[in-house]
Every structure is written in C-alpha cells, then in structure tokens.
Short mmCIF file of C-alpha atoms in Angstrom, two decimals:
data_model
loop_
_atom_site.label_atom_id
_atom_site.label_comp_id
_atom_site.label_asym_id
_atom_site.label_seq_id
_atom_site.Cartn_x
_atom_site.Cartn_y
_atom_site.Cartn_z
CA UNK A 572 107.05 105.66 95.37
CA UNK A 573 104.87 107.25 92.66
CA UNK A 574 101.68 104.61 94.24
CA UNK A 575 102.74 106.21 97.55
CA UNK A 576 102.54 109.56 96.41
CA UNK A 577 99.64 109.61 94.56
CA UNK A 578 97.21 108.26 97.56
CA UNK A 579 99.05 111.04 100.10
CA UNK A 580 98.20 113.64 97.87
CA UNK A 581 94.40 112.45 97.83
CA UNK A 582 94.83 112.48 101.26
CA UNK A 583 96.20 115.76 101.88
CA UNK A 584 93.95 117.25 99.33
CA UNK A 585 90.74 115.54 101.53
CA UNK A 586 92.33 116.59 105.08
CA UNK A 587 92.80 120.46 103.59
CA UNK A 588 89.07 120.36 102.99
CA UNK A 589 87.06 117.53 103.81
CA UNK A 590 83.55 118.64 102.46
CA UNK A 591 85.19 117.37 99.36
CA UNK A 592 84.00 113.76 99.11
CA UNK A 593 84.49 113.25 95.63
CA UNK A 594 88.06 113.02 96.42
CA UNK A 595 87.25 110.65 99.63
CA UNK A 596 85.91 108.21 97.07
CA UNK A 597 88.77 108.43 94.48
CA UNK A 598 91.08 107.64 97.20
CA UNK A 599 89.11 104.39 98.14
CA UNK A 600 89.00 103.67 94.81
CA UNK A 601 92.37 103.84 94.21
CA UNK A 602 93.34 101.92 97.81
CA UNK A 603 90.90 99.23 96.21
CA UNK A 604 92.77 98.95 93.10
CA UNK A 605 96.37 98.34 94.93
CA UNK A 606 95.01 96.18 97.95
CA UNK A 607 93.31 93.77 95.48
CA UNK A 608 97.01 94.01 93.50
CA UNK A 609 98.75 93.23 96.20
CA UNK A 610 96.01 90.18 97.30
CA UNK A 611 96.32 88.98 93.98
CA UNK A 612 100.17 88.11 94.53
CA UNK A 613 99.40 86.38 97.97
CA UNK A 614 96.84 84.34 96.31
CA UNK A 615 99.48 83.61 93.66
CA UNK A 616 102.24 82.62 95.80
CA UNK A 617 100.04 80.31 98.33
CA UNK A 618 98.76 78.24 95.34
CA UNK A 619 103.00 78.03 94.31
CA UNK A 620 103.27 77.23 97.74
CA UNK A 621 100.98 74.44 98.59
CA UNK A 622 102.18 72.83 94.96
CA UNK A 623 105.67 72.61 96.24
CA UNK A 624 104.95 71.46 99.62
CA UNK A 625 102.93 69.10 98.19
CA UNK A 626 105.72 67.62 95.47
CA UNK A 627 108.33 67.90 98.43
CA UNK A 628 106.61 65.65 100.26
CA UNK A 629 105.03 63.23 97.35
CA UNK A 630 107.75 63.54 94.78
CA UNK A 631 111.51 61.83 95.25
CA UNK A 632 113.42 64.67 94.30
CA UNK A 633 116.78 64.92 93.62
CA UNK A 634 118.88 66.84 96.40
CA UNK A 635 120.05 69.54 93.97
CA UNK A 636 115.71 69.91 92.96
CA UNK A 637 114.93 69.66 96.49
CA UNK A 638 117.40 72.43 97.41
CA UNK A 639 115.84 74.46 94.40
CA UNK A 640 112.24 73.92 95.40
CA UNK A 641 112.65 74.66 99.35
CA UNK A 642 114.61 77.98 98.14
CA UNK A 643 111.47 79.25 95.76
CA UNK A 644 109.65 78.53 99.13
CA UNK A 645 111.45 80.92 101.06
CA UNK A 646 110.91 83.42 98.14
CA UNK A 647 107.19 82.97 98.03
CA UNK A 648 107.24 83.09 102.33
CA UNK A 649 109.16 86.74 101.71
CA UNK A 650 107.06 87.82 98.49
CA UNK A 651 103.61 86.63 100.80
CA UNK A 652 105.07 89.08 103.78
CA UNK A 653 106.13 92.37 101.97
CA UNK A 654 102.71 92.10 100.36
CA UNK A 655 101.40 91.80 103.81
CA UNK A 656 103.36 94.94 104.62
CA UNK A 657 101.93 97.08 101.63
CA UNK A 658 98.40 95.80 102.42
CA UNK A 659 98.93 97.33 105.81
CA UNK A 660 100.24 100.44 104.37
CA UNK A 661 97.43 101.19 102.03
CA UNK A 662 95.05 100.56 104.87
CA UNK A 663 96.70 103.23 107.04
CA UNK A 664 95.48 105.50 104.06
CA UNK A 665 92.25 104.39 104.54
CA UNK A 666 92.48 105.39 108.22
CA UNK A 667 93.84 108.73 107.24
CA UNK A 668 90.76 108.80 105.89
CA UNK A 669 88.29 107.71 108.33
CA UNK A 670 90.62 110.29 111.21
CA UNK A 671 89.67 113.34 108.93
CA UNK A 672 85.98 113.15 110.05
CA UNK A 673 86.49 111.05 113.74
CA UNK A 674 88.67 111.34 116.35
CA UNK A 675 91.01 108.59 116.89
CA UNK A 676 89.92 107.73 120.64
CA UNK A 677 86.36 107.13 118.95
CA UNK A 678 87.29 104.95 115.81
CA UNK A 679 89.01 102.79 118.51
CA UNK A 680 86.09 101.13 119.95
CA UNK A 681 85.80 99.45 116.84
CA UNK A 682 89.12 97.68 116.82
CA UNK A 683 88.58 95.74 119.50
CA UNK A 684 86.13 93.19 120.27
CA UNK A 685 83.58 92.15 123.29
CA UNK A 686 86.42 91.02 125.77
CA UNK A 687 88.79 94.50 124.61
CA UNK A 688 91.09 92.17 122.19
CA UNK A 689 91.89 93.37 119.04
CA UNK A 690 89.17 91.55 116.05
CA UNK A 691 90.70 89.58 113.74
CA UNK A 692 91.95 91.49 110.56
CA UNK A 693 89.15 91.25 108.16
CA UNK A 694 89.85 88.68 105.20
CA UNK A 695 90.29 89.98 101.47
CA UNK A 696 88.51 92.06 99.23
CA UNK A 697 89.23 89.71 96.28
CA UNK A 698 86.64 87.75 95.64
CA UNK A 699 85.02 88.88 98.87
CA UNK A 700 80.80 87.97 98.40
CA UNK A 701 79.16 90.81 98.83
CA UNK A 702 81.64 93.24 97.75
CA UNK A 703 79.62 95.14 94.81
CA UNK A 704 76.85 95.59 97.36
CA UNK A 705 79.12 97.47 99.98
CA UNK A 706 80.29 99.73 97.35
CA UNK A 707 77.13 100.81 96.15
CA UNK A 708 76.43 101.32 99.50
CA UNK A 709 79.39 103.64 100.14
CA UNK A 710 78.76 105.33 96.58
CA UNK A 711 75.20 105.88 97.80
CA UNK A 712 76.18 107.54 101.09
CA UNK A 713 79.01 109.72 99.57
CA UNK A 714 77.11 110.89 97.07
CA UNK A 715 74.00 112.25 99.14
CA UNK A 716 76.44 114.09 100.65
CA UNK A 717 77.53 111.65 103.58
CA UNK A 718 80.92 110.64 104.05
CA UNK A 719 82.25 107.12 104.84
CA UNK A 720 84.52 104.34 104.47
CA UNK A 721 84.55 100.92 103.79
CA UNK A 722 85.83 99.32 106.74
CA UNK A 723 88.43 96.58 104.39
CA UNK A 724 90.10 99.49 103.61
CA UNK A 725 91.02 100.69 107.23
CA UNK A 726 93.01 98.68 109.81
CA UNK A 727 91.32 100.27 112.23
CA UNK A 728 87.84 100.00 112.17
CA UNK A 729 86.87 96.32 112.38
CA UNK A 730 82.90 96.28 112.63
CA UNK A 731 80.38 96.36 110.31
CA UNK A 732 80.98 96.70 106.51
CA UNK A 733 80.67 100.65 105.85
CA UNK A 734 81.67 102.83 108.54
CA UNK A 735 78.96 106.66 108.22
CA UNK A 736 81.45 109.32 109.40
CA UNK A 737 79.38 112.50 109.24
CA UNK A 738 78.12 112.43 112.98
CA UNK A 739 79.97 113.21 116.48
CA UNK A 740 80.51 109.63 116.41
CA UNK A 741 81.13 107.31 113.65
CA UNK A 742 77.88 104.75 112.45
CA UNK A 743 79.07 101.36 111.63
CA UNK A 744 76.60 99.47 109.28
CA UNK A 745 76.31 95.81 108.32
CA UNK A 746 75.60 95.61 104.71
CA UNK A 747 73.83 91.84 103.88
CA UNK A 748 72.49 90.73 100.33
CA UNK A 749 69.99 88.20 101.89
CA UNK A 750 68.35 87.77 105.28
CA UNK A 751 70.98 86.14 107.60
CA UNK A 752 70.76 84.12 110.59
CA UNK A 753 72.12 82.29 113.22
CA UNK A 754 74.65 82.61 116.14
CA UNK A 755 77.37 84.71 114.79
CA UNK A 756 74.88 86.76 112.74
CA UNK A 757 72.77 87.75 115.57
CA UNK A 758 76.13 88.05 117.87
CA UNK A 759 77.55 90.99 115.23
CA UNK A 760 74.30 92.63 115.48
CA UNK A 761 74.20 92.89 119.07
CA UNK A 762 78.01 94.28 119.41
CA UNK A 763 76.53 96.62 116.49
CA UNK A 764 73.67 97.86 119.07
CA UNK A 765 76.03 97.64 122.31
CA UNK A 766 78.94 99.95 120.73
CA UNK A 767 76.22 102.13 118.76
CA UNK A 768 74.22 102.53 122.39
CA UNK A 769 77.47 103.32 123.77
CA UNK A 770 78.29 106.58 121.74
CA UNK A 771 74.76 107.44 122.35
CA UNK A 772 74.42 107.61 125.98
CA UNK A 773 78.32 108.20 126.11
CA UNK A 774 78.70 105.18 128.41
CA UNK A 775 77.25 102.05 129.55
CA UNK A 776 76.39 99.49 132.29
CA UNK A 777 78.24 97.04 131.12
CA UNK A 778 81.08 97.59 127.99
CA UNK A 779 83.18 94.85 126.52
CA UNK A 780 83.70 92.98 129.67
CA UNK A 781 83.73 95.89 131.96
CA UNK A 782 81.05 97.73 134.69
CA UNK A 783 79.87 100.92 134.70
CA UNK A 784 81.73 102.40 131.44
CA UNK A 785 81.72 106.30 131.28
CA UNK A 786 83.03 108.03 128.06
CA UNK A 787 84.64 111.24 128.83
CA UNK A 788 86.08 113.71 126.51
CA UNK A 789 89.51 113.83 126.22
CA UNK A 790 90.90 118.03 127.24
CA UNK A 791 92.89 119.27 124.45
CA UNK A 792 96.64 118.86 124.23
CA UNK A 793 99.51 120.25 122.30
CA UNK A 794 99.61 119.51 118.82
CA UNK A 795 103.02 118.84 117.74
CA UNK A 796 102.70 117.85 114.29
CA UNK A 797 104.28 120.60 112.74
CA UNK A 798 107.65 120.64 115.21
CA UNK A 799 108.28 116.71 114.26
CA UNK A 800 107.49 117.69 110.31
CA UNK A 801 110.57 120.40 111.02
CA UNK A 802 112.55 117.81 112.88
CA UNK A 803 112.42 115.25 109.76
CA UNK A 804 112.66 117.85 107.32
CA UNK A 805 116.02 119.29 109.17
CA UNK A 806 117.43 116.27 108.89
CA UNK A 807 116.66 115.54 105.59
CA UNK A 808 119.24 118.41 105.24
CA UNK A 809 121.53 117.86 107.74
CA UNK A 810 121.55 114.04 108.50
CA UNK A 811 120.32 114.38 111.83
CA UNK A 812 117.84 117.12 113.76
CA UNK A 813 117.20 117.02 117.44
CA UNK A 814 113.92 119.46 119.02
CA UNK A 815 112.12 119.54 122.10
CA UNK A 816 108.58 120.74 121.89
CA UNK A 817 108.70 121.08 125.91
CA UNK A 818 110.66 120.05 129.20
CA UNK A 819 111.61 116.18 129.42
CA UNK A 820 110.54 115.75 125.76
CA UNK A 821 112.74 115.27 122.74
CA UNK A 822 112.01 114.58 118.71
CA UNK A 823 115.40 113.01 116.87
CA UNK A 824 115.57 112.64 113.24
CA UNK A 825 118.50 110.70 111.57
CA UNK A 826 119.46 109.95 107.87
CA UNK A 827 122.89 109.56 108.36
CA UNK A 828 124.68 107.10 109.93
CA UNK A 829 126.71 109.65 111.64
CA UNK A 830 124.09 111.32 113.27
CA UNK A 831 123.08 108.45 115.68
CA UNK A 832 126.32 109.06 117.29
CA UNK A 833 125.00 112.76 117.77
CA UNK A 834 121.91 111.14 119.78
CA UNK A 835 124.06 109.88 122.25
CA UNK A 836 124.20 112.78 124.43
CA UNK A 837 120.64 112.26 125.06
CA UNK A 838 120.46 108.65 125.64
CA UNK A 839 120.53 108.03 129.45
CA UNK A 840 119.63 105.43 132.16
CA UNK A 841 116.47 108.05 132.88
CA UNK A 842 115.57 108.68 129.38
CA UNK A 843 112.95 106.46 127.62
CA UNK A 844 113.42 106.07 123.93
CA UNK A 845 111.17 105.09 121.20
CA UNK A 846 111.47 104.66 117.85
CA UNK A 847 108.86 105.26 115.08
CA UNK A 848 108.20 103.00 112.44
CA UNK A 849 105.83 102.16 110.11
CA UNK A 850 104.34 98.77 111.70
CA UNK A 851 100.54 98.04 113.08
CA UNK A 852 101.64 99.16 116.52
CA UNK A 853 100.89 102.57 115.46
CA UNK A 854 97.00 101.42 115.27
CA UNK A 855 94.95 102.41 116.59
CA UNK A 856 96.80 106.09 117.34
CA UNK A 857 96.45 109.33 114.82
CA UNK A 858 97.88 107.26 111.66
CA UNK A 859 101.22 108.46 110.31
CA UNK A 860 99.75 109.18 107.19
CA UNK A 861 97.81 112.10 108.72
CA UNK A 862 100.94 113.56 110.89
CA UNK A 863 103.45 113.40 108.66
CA UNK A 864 103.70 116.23 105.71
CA UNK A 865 103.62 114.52 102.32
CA UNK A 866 107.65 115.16 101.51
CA UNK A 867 108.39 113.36 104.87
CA UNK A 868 105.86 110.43 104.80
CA UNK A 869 107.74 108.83 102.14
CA UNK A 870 110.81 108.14 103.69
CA UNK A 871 109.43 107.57 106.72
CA UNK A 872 107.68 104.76 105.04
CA UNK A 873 110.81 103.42 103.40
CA UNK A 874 113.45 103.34 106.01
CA UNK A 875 115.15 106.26 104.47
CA UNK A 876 114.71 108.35 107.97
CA UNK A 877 115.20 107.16 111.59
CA UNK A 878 112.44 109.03 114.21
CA UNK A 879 112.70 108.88 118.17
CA UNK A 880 110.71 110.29 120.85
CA UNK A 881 112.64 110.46 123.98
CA UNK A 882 110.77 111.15 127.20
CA UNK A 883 112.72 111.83 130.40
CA UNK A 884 111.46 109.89 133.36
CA UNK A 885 112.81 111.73 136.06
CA UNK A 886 110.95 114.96 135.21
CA UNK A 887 108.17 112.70 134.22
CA UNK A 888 108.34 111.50 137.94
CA UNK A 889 108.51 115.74 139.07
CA UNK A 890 104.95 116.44 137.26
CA UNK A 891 103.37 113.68 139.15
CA UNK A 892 105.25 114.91 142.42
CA UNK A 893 103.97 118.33 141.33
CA UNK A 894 100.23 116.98 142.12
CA UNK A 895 101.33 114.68 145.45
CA UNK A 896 102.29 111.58 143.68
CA UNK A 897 104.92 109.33 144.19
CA UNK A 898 106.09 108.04 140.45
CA UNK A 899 108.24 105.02 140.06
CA UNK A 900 110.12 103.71 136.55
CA UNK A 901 109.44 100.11 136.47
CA UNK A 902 111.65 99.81 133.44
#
C-alpha cells in the first residue's frame, strides 16, 4: 500500500501541474525500480519452474516428493501471475502519465497494430539491450524541457521506444544503438511513418487495414469524475452509495456486504450493469489511476470497494428514438 501510494501521489502532484517534469521523471524512475522488482521474481520462479518440471519428468520420485514438487509448482504458477498483475498496475501509472499530456482517443492508435489487433505486450525491462540508451534518451528530452515516456512503462502505448508528449499529438521514436536492418526493422519504421502521417494530415488513404480513414475530434462530454469520487467516498462511510449523474445512468459503490442487497432495486431485465475492476480491459480508456482521487484508488485497486455503472436500455433506446432511430438490446 505504501508502493501504491507513493507513485499516486507523483501522479497527482504531475496531473495538478504538469509543466513540472522533474516529477514526470521521478515517477518513471520509481515505476522502473518496482517493474524490474517484480520481473526479477518471474525470472526467479520460471528458472524454479523449469528445474522441477524437468526432475518430475527425469527423476523417480517418491509419491509423497512428487506431491511436494507439483504443489511448489502451483505456488510459483500463482507467485508468476500476481506479479503479472502488479506489473500491469505500475504500468497503468505510467499511462496516468502519458494521459496528462494526450488524450486517450490519441494514445490509442498506438496499441494496436497494422490489422487494428492489440501488439503484443512489450517484453521486460530487465536485462532489456538497449535499455541505458532509451533512458538517456528520455532524460535528454525531459530535461530540455520536453515531456515523455518510455513506452515499457505504459500498457498502452506499444510503438516505438520513447513516446514525445509535448505536441497535439504524441511522437513515438525508435531509439537503436547500431544501424539495423532487415524485414521487421524496416516494417516498424514504416508503421512509425504511417501512424506519424496519420496525426499529421488527421487521416489517411489507407489506415491499419481500412480505406479512407478520417480523424475527427471527439465534442466534449460530461466529466463525471468528481460524482463517482463522491460515490466511492460515500460508501467508504456508509457501505454502499448509489448516484446518478443524469437520466438512465447510475454509479453504485459497495464495501459492505449488505449493501449489494441495496443494489437490487436497480437491477432489472432493462438495466445493463458493469462492474469496474482493475484488469487490462480498462486499456486503452482514461486509466483509473487518473479518475480516481488518491484516497479511493487504493481500494479500488485492492478489492476493498465494489464499483458499477448501470445504464438503462430502455431510455437508452428513447434518445435514439429522439433522433428517428429504431434501437434494439441484443443482450
């Protein structure tokens, strides 16, 4: 909890004032420092692993051994996956990050690849060739006065190695030690042109598999941050809080087990709930670590609060008849 503390209040401190960069690198040092801790334990248990697997196999073990050796297993498969988890969670600080400069609905295009499937998550940082370069890069940029990211330390942005936020549009760079070459190389660099052309001219010809892209602004919307901070703070109180920032829309908050039986008045066959949790189907959305207030995030993160959106489908289906269409839940 302290860990988790310490890197919101870098990032709260950065998205209250964002001109200070000094802070923007702190907090990537300091996601650096736990991502590599938590790599460090994955690379532990796999080596635990494959020994095991490989004396289960070899080795004539004794059933009572065998039993011992296959349940270490499970522990390493369990230590490997909440490791997983926290690597995740640090990166959605780095994406905190990178959303204080860029919009969300920008940093998206570089999640996905040429055929709009999300890239492969980039590998780790440990040991990573290369590494010391991209940091000097990213010291180099924030201290001219530029800010950036490295992209390891985002789940988000998945192209090129530091990611220049200071624009309209984030700059994705490929940072290389030597001259490289071949098919992949030259590959990257041409999704590198085609997604840096497309922020450019704000469209394109042809985008990741599709004709005749346009880019359009998206119109501002509500922002309500603040009424779901009240919601989870309320029922940090109260066990349970229940708002509606506007017609066919509900927030729900639980801590106690009681108060999911107080949600039941507004579960109905109409009413689509979902439930918010920490997980990478939040990517590539505003991260959590931005919208929630620092007193909230943390229990958010660990279980300790339940939080629904409920959206009714039949008014849904009235907005749309509002403008001449014809809605139908598929559901």
């Amino acid at each position: 909890v302290r860990k988790l503390k310490h890197a919101a209040t870098l990032l709260n401190v950065l998205a209250g004032d964002p001109e200070k960069l000094d802070v923007l690198l702190e907090l990537q040092q300091y996601l650096v420092q736990r991502i590599r801790s938590r790599e460090r334990v994955i690379l532990r248990a796999r080596k635990i692993e494959a020994k095991l697997r490989t004396s289960l196999r070899r080795d004539r073990l004794e059933r009572a051994e065998s039993k011992r050796v296959k349940q270490v297993l499970m522990g390493c498969t369990i230590l490997i996956d909440i490791s997983q988890r926290w690597i995740f969670l640090w990166k959605c600080f780095g994406d905190g990050a990178a959303c204080v400069y860029q919009s969300p609905y920008n940093l998206k295009l570089l999640l996905y690849d040429q055929d709009y499937k999300v890239k492969q998550e980039a590998g780790f940082i440990t040991g990573k060739e290369g590494f010391d370069l991209e940091w000097d890069n990213l010291e180099g940029c924030i201290q001219n006065g530029h800010p950036a990211v490295l992209s390891d330390l985002t789940n988000m942005i998945r192209l090129g190695d530091v990611c220049l936020l200071a624009g309209p549009d984030p700059l994705p760079i490929e940072v290389k030690s030597s001259k490289t070459s071949g098919a992949r190389a030259a590959r990257q660099l041409q999704i590198l042109k085609d997604v840096t052309a497309f922020y450019q001219n704000d469209g394109a010809e042809k985008f990741k598999g599709l004709h005749n892209v346009e880019r359009l602004a998206m119109p501002d919307g509500p922002d309500y941050r603040d009424l779901m901070n009240d919601c989870i703070r309320q029922a940090r109180v109260d066990g349970y809080s229940i708002i509606s920032p506007e017609p066919g829309l509900h927030y729900a908050a639980v801590t106690a087990i009681d108060g999911m039986e107080k949600l039941d008045r507004l579960v109905r066959p109409w009413v689509l709930p979902r439930m918010l949790t920490p997980d990478p189907g939040w990517v590539p959305c505003l991260p959590f670590t931005l919208t929630l207030e620092q007193d909230n995030l943390i229990p958010f993160i660990a279980g300790n609060v339940a939080v629904f959106v409920m959206t009714d489908m039949e008014h849904l289906k009235s907005l749309f008849l509002q403008h001449g269409s014809h809605a139908t839940m598929i559901m």
